[in-house]
Amino acid sequence: MNQKILEIENLTVSFDGFKALNNLNFSMDTGELRVIIGPNGAGKTTFLDVITGKVQPTEGRVLFQGRNLRRLPEYQIARLGIGRKFQTPRVYLNLTVRENLDLACNRNKNVVSTLFGRPSASDRRNVGGLLETIGLLAKADLPAQLLSHGEKQRLEIGMLVAQSPNLLLVDEPVAGLTDEETENIGELLLALAESHSIVVIEHDMEFVRQIARKVTVLHEGSVLFEGTIDEVQNDPRVIEVYLGQKPSITAQQMKMLRIVTAMAWSDGNLAPEEAELIIARFSKLFSTDAEQQHQLQTELRDYLAQNVPIDELIAQLESPEERELILKLGYDVINVSSRTPNEPTINEEEAAAYKQLMRLLDLPEEVVKRLEAQPGE
Ligand code: ADP
Ligand code: MG
């Protein structure tokens, strides 16, 4: 039996009548790493505030390991084993990295005894292990003020872990970080997820993709959708909430568009001629009406901005016709950029992506030959 670490039932939080959370239901297994996303104002921070006791529910309840947290003060909830990392790092800048961790390991002691007392052997081991986990062993004796923003974030995550919480709540850990630092934080959270239950709130979709197993989408104080990141990014309701406009294409059409777009993105760049080809072909495919096609062209442009892995999407294609269509469009996309004067040959990354596409589509060889020989429209 897998005990739930967190169960939230019919939770409503009103601020002067405005419902920041509105009859929200949520549950999470022990050991899970859950990512929560949602547009600004969706209620994400309030959600964490209720779990940590900073805000009291107007209605509904929060159960942590089966225990109702109602009316418990923040410090008691923290003692029960819920640790929270805020958006901005809160480390002691004048103390070294090691001293910050020592302090976090000994929350009951004060700064003076941590600095001048003798840490016990087991504390030493803990801190050593933590320094390694957060990748700051080499900087252990530097004052925290000399760390980069990303390193400070990792230190603070380490300080949180030092208090051995059963549940870690992490609010937007990669806001303002470089790509490399973002990836480091992602790896750290994945490592911690092997032995902790973690809730991460995040905006950065690429980061969400790096770490996410199951994603919960909040909107207007309630759960709008739950699923894998691929399901989330292809769900028409989620897209509507993020782009402020309901997609006029179906979820199935969206998947086809994403697969072909991934061919164009495989070299890390969406060339203008690739984008134009995709928009022109798909708008014709999705509508026969000239006026609608024209409107679709503007809309489809919004959906080209993301590069997504295609394995799961291809598995969801429904008919052989769709598979053939995707192969043909993928072939045309990787060929269109090679016809430009500055890039006379097919580029290698795109060729590799196309090979992978062929493998995943698994069409008979003669079909592939026929499709490749067909002129593009
Ligand atoms: P998110 O973190 O998803 O951006 P928040 O939880 O911060 O959303 O806020 C949800 C909504 O509740 C917002 O419309 C916000 O203005 C409102 N809100 C949050 N805290 C308060 C408060 N203390 N008083 C009044 N309104 C609040
Ligand atoms: Mg917030």
mmCIF file of C-alpha atoms and ligand atoms in Angstrom:
data_model
loop_
_atom_site.group_PDB
_atom_site.id
_atom_site.type_symbol
_atom_site.label_atom_id
_atom_site.label_comp_id
_atom_site.label_asym_id
_atom_site.label_seq_id
_atom_site.Cartn_x
_atom_site.Cartn_y
_atom_site.Cartn_z
ATOM 1 C CA MET A 1 0.000 0.000 0.000
ATOM 2 C CA ASN A 2 1.369 3.360 -0.971
ATOM 3 C CA GLN A 3 0.466 5.924 1.661
ATOM 4 C CA LYS A 4 -0.484 9.356 0.370
ATOM 5 C CA ILE A 5 1.910 12.015 1.501
ATOM 6 C CA LEU A 6 -0.555 14.740 0.654
ATOM 7 C CA GLU A 7 -4.314 14.780 0.214
ATOM 8 C CA ILE A 8 -6.190 17.986 -0.369
ATOM 9 C CA GLU A 9 -9.956 17.911 -0.313
ATOM 10 C CA ASN A 10 -12.352 20.577 -1.576
ATOM 11 C CA LEU A 11 -9.960 23.324 -0.614
ATOM 12 C CA THR A 12 -11.137 26.915 -0.927
ATOM 13 C CA VAL A 13 -9.202 30.001 0.137
ATOM 14 C CA SER A 14 -11.032 33.332 -0.066
ATOM 15 C CA PHE A 15 -9.393 36.720 0.240
ATOM 16 C CA ASP A 16 -12.237 39.190 0.865
ATOM 17 C CA GLY A 17 -14.574 37.042 -1.185
ATOM 18 C CA PHE A 18 -12.094 36.411 -3.998
ATOM 19 C CA LYS A 19 -11.347 32.711 -4.287
ATOM 20 C CA ALA A 20 -7.612 32.282 -4.835
ATOM 21 C CA LEU A 21 -8.229 28.541 -4.472
ATOM 22 C CA ASN A 22 -11.614 27.214 -5.461
ATOM 23 C CA ASN A 23 -12.733 23.755 -4.413
ATOM 24 C CA LEU A 24 -9.348 22.281 -5.253
ATOM 25 C CA ASN A 25 -8.714 18.536 -5.015
ATOM 26 C CA PHE A 26 -5.231 17.085 -5.168
ATOM 27 C CA SER A 27 -3.420 14.006 -4.009
ATOM 28 C CA MET A 28 0.130 12.792 -4.185
ATOM 29 C CA ASP A 29 1.839 9.475 -3.354
ATOM 30 C CA THR A 30 4.764 9.148 -0.991
ATOM 31 C CA GLY A 31 7.999 9.346 -2.995
ATOM 32 C CA GLU A 32 6.457 11.229 -5.904
ATOM 33 C CA LEU A 33 8.041 14.193 -7.701
ATOM 34 C CA ARG A 34 5.144 16.377 -8.817
ATOM 35 C CA VAL A 35 5.381 19.527 -10.897
ATOM 36 C CA ILE A 36 2.660 22.155 -10.661
ATOM 37 C CA ILE A 37 2.271 24.711 -13.421
ATOM 38 C CA GLY A 38 -0.310 27.346 -14.247
ATOM 39 C CA PRO A 39 -0.554 30.906 -15.528
ATOM 40 C CA ASN A 40 0.056 33.868 -13.216
ATOM 41 C CA GLY A 41 -2.637 34.205 -10.589
ATOM 42 C CA ALA A 42 -3.653 30.544 -10.908
ATOM 43 C CA GLY A 43 -3.164 30.051 -7.163
ATOM 44 C CA LYS A 44 0.174 28.206 -7.103
ATOM 45 C CA THR A 45 1.789 30.218 -4.303
ATOM 46 C CA THR A 46 -1.431 30.204 -2.268
ATOM 47 C CA PHE A 47 -1.486 26.422 -2.682
ATOM 48 C CA LEU A 48 1.933 26.203 -0.988
ATOM 49 C CA ASP A 49 0.903 28.802 1.620
ATOM 50 C CA VAL A 50 -1.984 26.612 2.723
ATOM 51 C CA ILE A 51 0.131 23.469 2.966
ATOM 52 C CA THR A 52 2.731 25.244 5.114
ATOM 53 C CA GLY A 53 0.130 26.880 7.359
ATOM 54 C CA LYS A 54 0.888 30.436 6.284
ATOM 55 C CA VAL A 55 -2.692 30.754 5.049
ATOM 56 C CA GLN A 56 -5.705 28.986 6.567
ATOM 57 C CA PRO A 57 -8.325 27.306 4.353
ATOM 58 C CA THR A 58 -11.748 28.942 4.154
ATOM 59 C CA GLU A 59 -13.183 25.520 3.384
ATOM 60 C CA GLY A 60 -11.810 22.033 2.857
ATOM 61 C CA ARG A 61 -8.777 20.390 4.381
ATOM 62 C CA VAL A 62 -5.153 19.421 3.901
ATOM 63 C CA LEU A 63 -3.964 15.999 5.081
ATOM 64 C CA PHE A 64 -0.240 15.381 5.419
ATOM 65 C CA GLN A 65 0.533 11.665 5.827
ATOM 66 C CA GLY A 66 -3.088 11.250 6.837
ATOM 67 C CA ARG A 67 -2.966 13.998 9.454
ATOM 68 C CA ASN A 68 -5.244 17.031 9.222
ATOM 69 C CA LEU A 69 -3.144 20.206 9.325
ATOM 70 C CA ARG A 70 -6.070 22.457 10.188
ATOM 71 C CA ARG A 71 -5.160 25.293 12.571
ATOM 72 C CA LEU A 72 -1.593 24.108 13.102
ATOM 73 C CA PRO A 73 0.881 27.019 13.166
ATOM 74 C CA GLU A 74 3.642 27.180 10.569
ATOM 75 C CA TYR A 75 6.474 26.048 12.869
ATOM 76 C CA GLN A 76 4.575 22.935 13.895
ATOM 77 C CA ILE A 77 3.855 21.989 10.304
ATOM 78 C CA ALA A 78 7.556 22.460 9.548
ATOM 79 C CA ARG A 79 8.393 20.152 12.458
ATOM 80 C CA LEU A 80 6.031 17.514 11.134
ATOM 81 C CA GLY A 81 8.341 17.352 8.123
ATOM 82 C CA ILE A 82 7.263 19.849 5.475
ATOM 83 C CA GLY A 83 10.129 22.007 4.204
ATOM 84 C CA ARG A 84 9.697 24.909 1.817
ATOM 85 C CA LYS A 85 12.150 26.617 -0.454
ATOM 86 C CA PHE A 86 11.179 30.138 -1.421
ATOM 87 C CA GLN A 87 11.869 31.747 -4.767
ATOM 88 C CA THR A 88 14.755 33.932 -3.590
ATOM 89 C CA PRO A 89 17.620 32.187 -1.778
ATOM 90 C CA ARG A 90 17.746 32.753 1.972
ATOM 91 C CA VAL A 91 21.289 31.814 2.914
ATOM 92 C CA TYR A 92 23.688 33.517 5.329
ATOM 93 C CA LEU A 93 25.964 35.384 2.937
ATOM 94 C CA ASN A 94 28.818 35.899 5.414
ATOM 95 C CA LEU A 95 28.982 32.252 6.418
ATOM 96 C CA THR A 96 30.717 29.635 4.325
ATOM 97 C CA VAL A 97 28.797 27.036 2.379
ATOM 98 C CA ARG A 98 29.699 24.408 4.998
ATOM 99 C CA GLU A 99 28.663 26.654 7.888
ATOM 100 C CA ASN A 100 25.303 27.291 6.259
ATOM 101 C CA LEU A 101 24.730 23.547 6.011
ATOM 102 C CA ASP A 102 25.958 22.937 9.593
ATOM 103 C CA LEU A 103 23.488 25.503 10.771
ATOM 104 C CA ALA A 104 20.650 23.924 8.856
ATOM 105 C CA CYS A 105 21.524 20.498 10.306
ATOM 106 C CA ASN A 106 21.289 21.961 13.800
ATOM 107 C CA ARG A 107 18.263 24.182 13.647
ATOM 108 C CA ASN A 108 17.929 24.107 17.431
ATOM 109 C CA LYS A 109 21.425 25.407 18.046
ATOM 110 C CA ASN A 110 22.266 29.040 17.421
ATOM 111 C CA VAL A 111 24.788 30.542 15.046
ATOM 112 C CA VAL A 112 27.464 30.948 17.721
ATOM 113 C CA SER A 113 27.463 27.339 18.858
ATOM 114 C CA THR A 114 27.450 26.137 15.267
ATOM 115 C CA LEU A 115 30.491 28.220 14.468
ATOM 116 C CA PHE A 116 32.470 27.594 17.633
ATOM 117 C CA GLY A 117 31.076 24.311 18.898
ATOM 118 C CA ARG A 118 32.445 21.036 17.639
ATOM 119 C CA PRO A 119 30.121 19.317 15.161
ATOM 120 C CA SER A 120 29.475 15.651 15.979
ATOM 121 C CA ALA A 121 30.892 12.940 13.730
ATOM 122 C CA SER A 122 27.488 12.124 12.249
ATOM 123 C CA ASP A 123 26.856 15.807 11.483
ATOM 124 C CA ARG A 124 30.175 15.930 9.678
ATOM 125 C CA ARG A 125 29.233 12.935 7.563
ATOM 126 C CA ASN A 126 25.828 14.401 6.759
ATOM 127 C CA VAL A 127 27.253 17.725 5.696
ATOM 128 C CA GLY A 128 29.956 16.040 3.619
ATOM 129 C CA GLY A 129 27.356 13.974 1.796
ATOM 130 C CA LEU A 130 25.150 16.980 1.256
ATOM 131 C CA LEU A 131 27.992 19.066 -0.146
ATOM 132 C CA GLU A 132 28.542 16.339 -2.682
ATOM 133 C CA THR A 133 24.854 15.998 -3.543
ATOM 134 C CA ILE A 134 24.505 19.714 -4.226
ATOM 135 C CA GLY A 135 27.790 19.794 -6.147
ATOM 136 C CA LEU A 136 29.481 22.346 -3.877
ATOM 137 C CA LEU A 137 32.211 20.249 -2.268
ATOM 138 C CA ALA A 138 34.930 22.314 -3.948
ATOM 139 C CA LYS A 139 33.379 25.536 -2.664
ATOM 140 C CA ALA A 140 32.628 24.318 0.856
ATOM 141 C CA ASP A 141 34.858 26.874 2.556
ATOM 142 C CA LEU A 142 33.933 29.908 0.487
ATOM 143 C CA PRO A 143 31.574 32.508 1.932
ATOM 144 C CA ALA A 144 28.122 32.057 0.378
ATOM 145 C CA GLN A 145 28.245 35.584 -1.022
ATOM 146 C CA LEU A 146 30.830 34.417 -3.565
ATOM 147 C CA LEU A 147 28.458 31.833 -5.041
ATOM 148 C CA SER A 148 26.588 32.365 -8.290
ATOM 149 C CA HIS A 149 22.808 32.684 -8.128
ATOM 150 C CA GLY A 150 22.401 29.060 -9.214
ATOM 151 C CA GLU A 151 24.886 27.823 -6.616
ATOM 152 C CA LYS A 152 23.022 29.747 -3.915
ATOM 153 C CA GLN A 153 19.826 28.043 -5.024
ATOM 154 C CA ARG A 154 21.531 24.656 -4.742
ATOM 155 C CA LEU A 155 22.896 25.568 -1.310
ATOM 156 C CA GLU A 156 19.452 26.522 -0.127
ATOM 157 C CA ILE A 157 17.998 23.267 -1.420
ATOM 158 C CA GLY A 158 20.804 21.526 0.508
ATOM 159 C CA MET A 159 19.878 23.459 3.665
ATOM 160 C CA LEU A 160 16.311 22.368 3.255
ATOM 161 C CA VAL A 161 17.312 18.722 2.835
ATOM 162 C CA ALA A 162 19.581 18.998 5.907
ATOM 163 C CA GLN A 163 16.446 19.332 8.011
ATOM 164 C CA SER A 164 15.310 15.913 6.694
ATOM 165 C CA PRO A 165 11.807 16.909 5.634
ATOM 166 C CA ASN A 166 9.414 14.222 4.395
ATOM 167 C CA LEU A 167 7.978 16.604 1.849
ATOM 168 C CA LEU A 168 9.894 19.321 0.005
ATOM 169 C CA LEU A 169 8.045 22.254 -1.515
ATOM 170 C CA VAL A 170 10.056 24.187 -4.083
ATOM 171 C CA ASP A 171 8.767 27.433 -5.613
ATOM 172 C CA GLU A 172 10.213 28.378 -9.045
ATOM 173 C CA PRO A 173 13.780 27.200 -8.446
ATOM 174 C CA VAL A 174 15.171 28.196 -11.847
ATOM 175 C CA ALA A 175 13.728 31.683 -12.319
ATOM 176 C CA GLY A 176 16.557 33.886 -13.590
ATOM 177 C CA LEU A 177 19.116 31.086 -13.952
ATOM 178 C CA THR A 178 21.326 30.324 -16.952
ATOM 179 C CA ASP A 179 20.625 27.185 -18.985
ATOM 180 C CA GLU A 180 23.524 25.346 -17.398
ATOM 181 C CA GLU A 181 22.497 26.256 -13.860
ATOM 182 C CA THR A 182 18.930 25.274 -14.683
ATOM 183 C CA GLU A 183 20.091 21.846 -15.755
ATOM 184 C CA ASN A 184 22.138 21.458 -12.541
ATOM 185 C CA ILE A 185 19.094 22.240 -10.423
ATOM 186 C CA GLY A 186 17.083 19.746 -12.462
ATOM 187 C CA GLU A 187 19.648 17.016 -11.846
ATOM 188 C CA LEU A 188 19.767 17.853 -8.151
ATOM 189 C CA LEU A 189 15.982 17.605 -7.820
ATOM 190 C CA LEU A 190 15.958 14.303 -9.712
ATOM 191 C CA ALA A 191 18.644 12.940 -7.366
ATOM 192 C CA LEU A 192 16.698 14.094 -4.316
ATOM 193 C CA ALA A 193 13.511 12.606 -5.726
ATOM 194 C CA GLU A 194 15.000 9.145 -5.245
ATOM 195 C CA SER A 195 14.576 9.528 -1.508
ATOM 196 C CA HIS A 196 12.081 12.397 -1.023
ATOM 197 C CA SER A 197 8.574 13.447 -1.941
ATOM 198 C CA ILE A 198 8.840 16.755 -3.792
ATOM 199 C CA VAL A 199 6.434 19.378 -5.133
ATOM 200 C CA VAL A 200 7.965 21.814 -7.615
ATOM 201 C CA ILE A 201 6.168 24.887 -8.885
ATOM 202 C CA GLU A 202 7.548 26.058 -12.183
ATOM 203 C CA HIS A 203 7.043 28.259 -15.234
ATOM 204 C CA ASP A 204 9.961 27.200 -17.406
ATOM 205 C CA MET A 205 8.543 24.508 -19.688
ATOM 206 C CA GLU A 206 11.896 23.153 -20.796
ATOM 207 C CA PHE A 207 12.840 22.650 -17.162
ATOM 208 C CA VAL A 208 9.490 21.013 -16.461
ATOM 209 C CA ARG A 209 10.239 18.623 -19.296
ATOM 210 C CA GLN A 210 13.644 17.788 -17.780
ATOM 211 C CA ILE A 211 12.255 16.761 -14.399
ATOM 212 C CA ALA A 212 8.559 16.054 -14.751
ATOM 213 C CA ARG A 213 6.827 12.731 -14.461
ATOM 214 C CA LYS A 214 3.364 13.892 -13.560
ATOM 215 C CA VAL A 215 2.246 17.484 -14.013
ATOM 216 C CA THR A 216 -0.731 19.228 -12.416
ATOM 217 C CA VAL A 217 -2.059 22.328 -14.152
ATOM 218 C CA LEU A 218 -3.771 24.906 -11.933
ATOM 219 C CA HIS A 219 -6.144 27.490 -13.339
ATOM 220 C CA GLU A 220 -8.349 29.939 -11.447
ATOM 221 C CA GLY A 221 -7.747 28.147 -8.168
ATOM 222 C CA SER A 222 -8.656 24.635 -9.334
ATOM 223 C CA VAL A 223 -6.965 21.694 -11.017
ATOM 224 C CA LEU A 224 -7.517 22.065 -14.770
ATOM 225 C CA PHE A 225 -5.579 19.013 -15.940
ATOM 226 C CA GLU A 226 -3.202 16.305 -14.763
ATOM 227 C CA GLY A 227 -0.964 14.134 -16.913
ATOM 228 C CA THR A 228 2.461 13.696 -18.474
ATOM 229 C CA ILE A 229 4.173 16.772 -19.883
ATOM 230 C CA ASP A 230 3.298 15.625 -23.413
ATOM 231 C CA GLU A 231 -0.356 15.282 -22.534
ATOM 232 C CA VAL A 232 -0.262 18.692 -20.881
ATOM 233 C CA GLN A 233 1.313 20.428 -23.861
ATOM 234 C CA ASN A 234 -1.187 18.923 -26.280
ATOM 235 C CA ASP A 235 -4.338 19.430 -24.276
ATOM 236 C CA PRO A 236 -6.544 22.061 -25.934
ATOM 237 C CA ARG A 237 -7.785 23.426 -22.575
ATOM 238 C CA VAL A 238 -4.245 23.917 -21.282
ATOM 239 C CA ILE A 239 -3.184 25.625 -24.505
ATOM 240 C CA GLU A 240 -6.208 27.876 -24.300
ATOM 241 C CA VAL A 241 -5.338 28.913 -20.754
ATOM 242 C CA TYR A 242 -1.705 29.637 -21.644
ATOM 243 C CA LEU A 243 -2.259 31.415 -24.935
ATOM 244 C CA GLY A 244 -5.557 33.015 -23.930
ATOM 245 C CA GLN A 245 -7.214 31.590 -27.024
ATOM 246 C CA LYS A 246 -8.958 28.318 -27.741
ATOM 247 C CA PRO A 247 -7.132 26.314 -30.417
ATOM 248 C CA SER A 248 -9.300 25.817 -33.483
ATOM 249 C CA ILE A 249 -7.483 22.591 -34.317
ATOM 250 C CA THR A 250 -8.075 19.267 -32.588
ATOM 251 C CA ALA A 251 -5.678 17.590 -30.153
ATOM 252 C CA GLN A 252 -4.877 15.030 -32.864
ATOM 253 C CA GLN A 253 -4.044 17.759 -35.371
ATOM 254 C CA MET A 254 -1.881 19.427 -32.728
ATOM 255 C CA LYS A 255 0.115 16.224 -32.315
ATOM 256 C CA MET A 256 0.781 15.990 -36.056
ATOM 257 C CA LEU A 257 1.869 19.606 -36.152
ATOM 258 C CA ARG A 258 4.232 19.061 -33.206
ATOM 259 C CA ILE A 259 5.880 16.004 -34.751
ATOM 260 C CA VAL A 260 6.634 17.760 -38.018
ATOM 261 C CA THR A 261 7.775 20.887 -36.187
ATOM 262 C CA ALA A 262 10.213 18.754 -34.184
ATOM 263 C CA MET A 263 11.942 17.846 -37.494
ATOM 264 C CA ALA A 264 12.544 21.506 -38.194
ATOM 265 C CA TRP A 265 13.771 22.162 -34.648
ATOM 266 C CA SER A 266 16.159 19.198 -34.538
ATOM 267 C CA ASP A 267 19.161 21.370 -35.384
ATOM 268 C CA GLY A 268 18.217 23.766 -32.578
ATOM 269 C CA ASN A 269 16.786 26.348 -34.936
ATOM 270 C CA LEU A 270 13.497 26.863 -36.729
ATOM 271 C CA ALA A 271 14.431 28.361 -40.100
ATOM 272 C CA PRO A 272 11.887 30.823 -41.570
ATOM 273 C CA GLU A 273 11.419 28.705 -44.701
ATOM 274 C CA GLU A 274 10.734 25.664 -42.501
ATOM 275 C CA ALA A 275 8.132 27.585 -40.515
ATOM 276 C CA GLU A 276 6.486 28.852 -43.719
ATOM 277 C CA LEU A 277 6.323 25.367 -45.222
ATOM 278 C CA ILE A 278 4.776 23.904 -42.064
ATOM 279 C CA ILE A 279 2.214 26.683 -41.776
ATOM 280 C CA ALA A 280 1.277 26.566 -45.463
ATOM 281 C CA ARG A 281 0.854 22.775 -45.603
ATOM 282 C CA PHE A 282 -0.972 22.351 -42.320
ATOM 283 C CA SER A 283 -3.372 25.251 -42.812
ATOM 284 C CA LYS A 284 -4.442 23.634 -46.115
ATOM 285 C CA LEU A 285 -4.645 20.244 -44.499
ATOM 286 C CA PHE A 286 -6.807 21.443 -41.611
ATOM 287 C CA SER A 287 -9.236 23.536 -43.630
ATOM 288 C CA THR A 288 -10.537 23.775 -47.185
ATOM 289 C CA ASP A 289 -11.924 27.275 -46.761
ATOM 290 C CA ALA A 290 -9.555 30.022 -47.930
ATOM 291 C CA GLU A 291 -10.632 32.484 -45.236
ATOM 292 C CA GLN A 292 -10.185 29.879 -42.462
ATOM 293 C CA GLN A 293 -6.841 28.843 -43.864
ATOM 294 C CA HIS A 294 -5.721 32.408 -43.604
ATOM 295 C CA GLN A 295 -6.766 32.652 -39.941
ATOM 296 C CA LEU A 296 -5.141 29.300 -39.181
ATOM 297 C CA GLN A 297 -1.840 30.569 -40.523
ATOM 298 C CA THR A 298 -1.649 33.187 -37.779
ATOM 299 C CA GLU A 299 -2.715 30.740 -35.111
ATOM 300 C CA LEU A 300 -0.404 27.880 -36.124
ATOM 301 C CA ARG A 301 2.579 30.199 -35.848
ATOM 302 C CA ASP A 302 2.003 30.259 -32.054
ATOM 303 C CA TYR A 303 2.340 26.505 -31.850
ATOM 304 C CA LEU A 304 5.686 26.301 -33.625
ATOM 305 C CA ALA A 305 7.617 27.861 -30.760
ATOM 306 C CA GLN A 306 8.258 24.615 -28.927
ATOM 307 C CA ASN A 307 10.419 21.658 -29.663
ATOM 308 C CA VAL A 308 9.006 18.480 -28.098
ATOM 309 C CA PRO A 309 10.206 14.837 -28.136
ATOM 310 C CA ILE A 310 8.216 12.857 -30.654
ATOM 311 C CA ASP A 311 8.243 9.228 -29.437
ATOM 312 C CA GLU A 312 5.142 9.446 -27.331
ATOM 313 C CA LEU A 313 3.305 11.562 -29.926
ATOM 314 C CA ILE A 314 3.982 9.135 -32.761
ATOM 315 C CA ALA A 315 2.649 6.282 -30.649
ATOM 316 C CA GLN A 316 -0.614 8.214 -30.484
ATOM 317 C CA LEU A 317 -1.120 8.604 -34.231
ATOM 318 C CA GLU A 318 -4.363 6.903 -35.144
ATOM 319 C CA SER A 319 -4.178 5.793 -38.774
ATOM 320 C CA PRO A 320 -1.703 4.703 -41.480
ATOM 321 C CA GLU A 321 -2.767 7.803 -43.445
ATOM 322 C CA GLU A 322 -1.581 10.029 -40.595
ATOM 323 C CA ARG A 323 1.733 8.187 -40.464
ATOM 324 C CA GLU A 324 2.264 8.589 -44.196
ATOM 325 C CA LEU A 325 1.352 12.239 -44.075
ATOM 326 C CA ILE A 326 3.803 12.860 -41.237
ATOM 327 C CA LEU A 327 6.604 11.110 -43.089
ATOM 328 C CA LYS A 328 6.009 13.164 -46.224
ATOM 329 C CA LEU A 329 5.830 16.458 -44.350
ATOM 330 C CA GLY A 330 8.892 15.570 -42.249
ATOM 331 C CA TYR A 331 10.803 14.777 -45.433
ATOM 332 C CA ASP A 332 9.798 18.043 -47.059
ATOM 333 C CA VAL A 333 10.690 20.044 -43.951
ATOM 334 C CA ILE A 334 14.229 18.749 -43.687
ATOM 335 C CA ASN A 335 14.668 19.317 -47.414
ATOM 336 C CA VAL A 336 13.367 22.858 -47.576
ATOM 337 C CA SER A 337 16.237 24.383 -45.620
ATOM 338 C CA SER A 338 18.797 22.528 -47.703
ATOM 339 C CA ARG A 339 17.510 24.307 -50.783
ATOM 340 C CA THR A 340 18.613 27.703 -49.486
ATOM 341 C CA PRO A 341 21.824 29.176 -50.928
ATOM 342 C CA ASN A 342 23.785 29.320 -47.625
ATOM 343 C CA GLU A 343 23.082 25.709 -46.755
ATOM 344 C CA PRO A 344 23.260 23.600 -49.901
ATOM 345 C CA THR A 345 23.161 20.178 -48.206
ATOM 346 C CA ILE A 346 20.835 18.613 -45.667
ATOM 347 C CA ASN A 347 22.189 19.303 -42.219
ATOM 348 C CA GLU A 348 23.282 16.336 -40.150
ATOM 349 C CA GLU A 349 21.079 16.886 -37.117
ATOM 350 C CA GLU A 350 17.987 17.133 -39.275
ATOM 351 C CA ALA A 351 18.986 14.037 -41.221
ATOM 352 C CA ALA A 352 19.388 12.156 -37.930
ATOM 353 C CA ALA A 353 15.990 13.400 -36.736
ATOM 354 C CA TYR A 354 14.411 12.219 -39.975
ATOM 355 C CA LYS A 355 15.994 8.776 -39.590
ATOM 356 C CA GLN A 356 14.541 8.557 -36.104
ATOM 357 C CA LEU A 357 11.157 9.632 -37.494
ATOM 358 C CA MET A 358 11.296 6.875 -40.132
ATOM 359 C CA ARG A 359 12.177 4.318 -37.484
ATOM 360 C CA LEU A 360 9.340 5.399 -35.182
ATOM 361 C CA LEU A 361 6.752 5.551 -37.971
ATOM 362 C CA ASP A 362 7.790 2.087 -39.084
ATOM 363 C CA LEU A 363 6.263 2.275 -42.571
ATOM 364 C CA PRO A 364 7.048 -0.342 -45.275
ATOM 365 C CA GLU A 365 10.106 0.549 -47.307
ATOM 366 C CA GLU A 366 8.212 0.811 -50.591
ATOM 367 C CA VAL A 367 5.791 3.271 -49.004
ATOM 368 C CA VAL A 368 8.687 5.433 -47.807
ATOM 369 C CA LYS A 369 10.216 5.374 -51.315
ATOM 370 C CA ARG A 370 6.911 6.324 -52.930
ATOM 371 C CA LEU A 371 6.322 9.192 -50.498
ATOM 372 C CA GLU A 372 9.828 10.599 -50.829
ATOM 373 C CA ALA A 373 9.526 10.547 -54.622
ATOM 374 C CA GLN A 374 6.225 12.457 -54.602
ATOM 375 C CA PRO A 375 6.620 16.126 -55.400
ATOM 376 C CA GLY A 376 5.815 18.450 -52.460
ATOM 377 C CA GLU A 377 2.758 20.611 -53.091
HETATM 378 P P1 ADP B 1 0.246 32.273 -8.613
HETATM 379 O O1 ADP B 1 1.311 31.947 -7.622
HETATM 380 O O2 ADP B 1 -0.284 31.087 -9.362
HETATM 381 O O3 ADP B 1 0.659 33.356 -9.566
HETATM 382 P P2 ADP B 1 -1.181 33.300 -6.303
HETATM 383 O O4 ADP B 1 -1.451 32.126 -5.447
HETATM 384 O O5 ADP B 1 -0.027 34.171 -5.898
HETATM 385 O O6 ADP B 1 -1.032 32.845 -7.819
HETATM 386 O O7 ADP B 1 -2.463 34.216 -6.370
HETATM 387 C C1 ADP B 1 -3.734 33.736 -6.779
HETATM 388 C C2 ADP B 1 -4.707 34.879 -6.754
HETATM 389 O O8 ADP B 1 -4.990 35.252 -5.404
HETATM 390 C C3 ADP B 1 -4.202 36.131 -7.453
HETATM 391 O O9 ADP B 1 -5.275 36.714 -8.160
HETATM 392 C C4 ADP B 1 -3.741 37.004 -6.316
HETATM 393 O O10 ADP B 1 -3.881 38.373 -6.644
HETATM 394 C C5 ADP B 1 -4.708 36.614 -5.196
HETATM 395 N N1 ADP B 1 -4.079 36.748 -3.858
HETATM 396 C C6 ADP B 1 -3.021 36.051 -3.424
HETATM 397 N N2 ADP B 1 -2.720 36.375 -2.141
HETATM 398 C C7 ADP B 1 -3.628 37.325 -1.772
HETATM 399 C C8 ADP B 1 -3.880 38.072 -0.565
HETATM 400 N N3 ADP B 1 -3.119 37.907 0.529
HETATM 401 N N4 ADP B 1 -4.914 38.949 -0.580
HETATM 402 C C9 ADP B 1 -5.674 39.111 -1.664
HETATM 403 N N5 ADP B 1 -5.523 38.441 -2.827
HETATM 404 C C10 ADP B 1 -4.511 37.558 -2.890
HETATM 405 MG MG MG B 2 3.357 32.534 -7.415
#
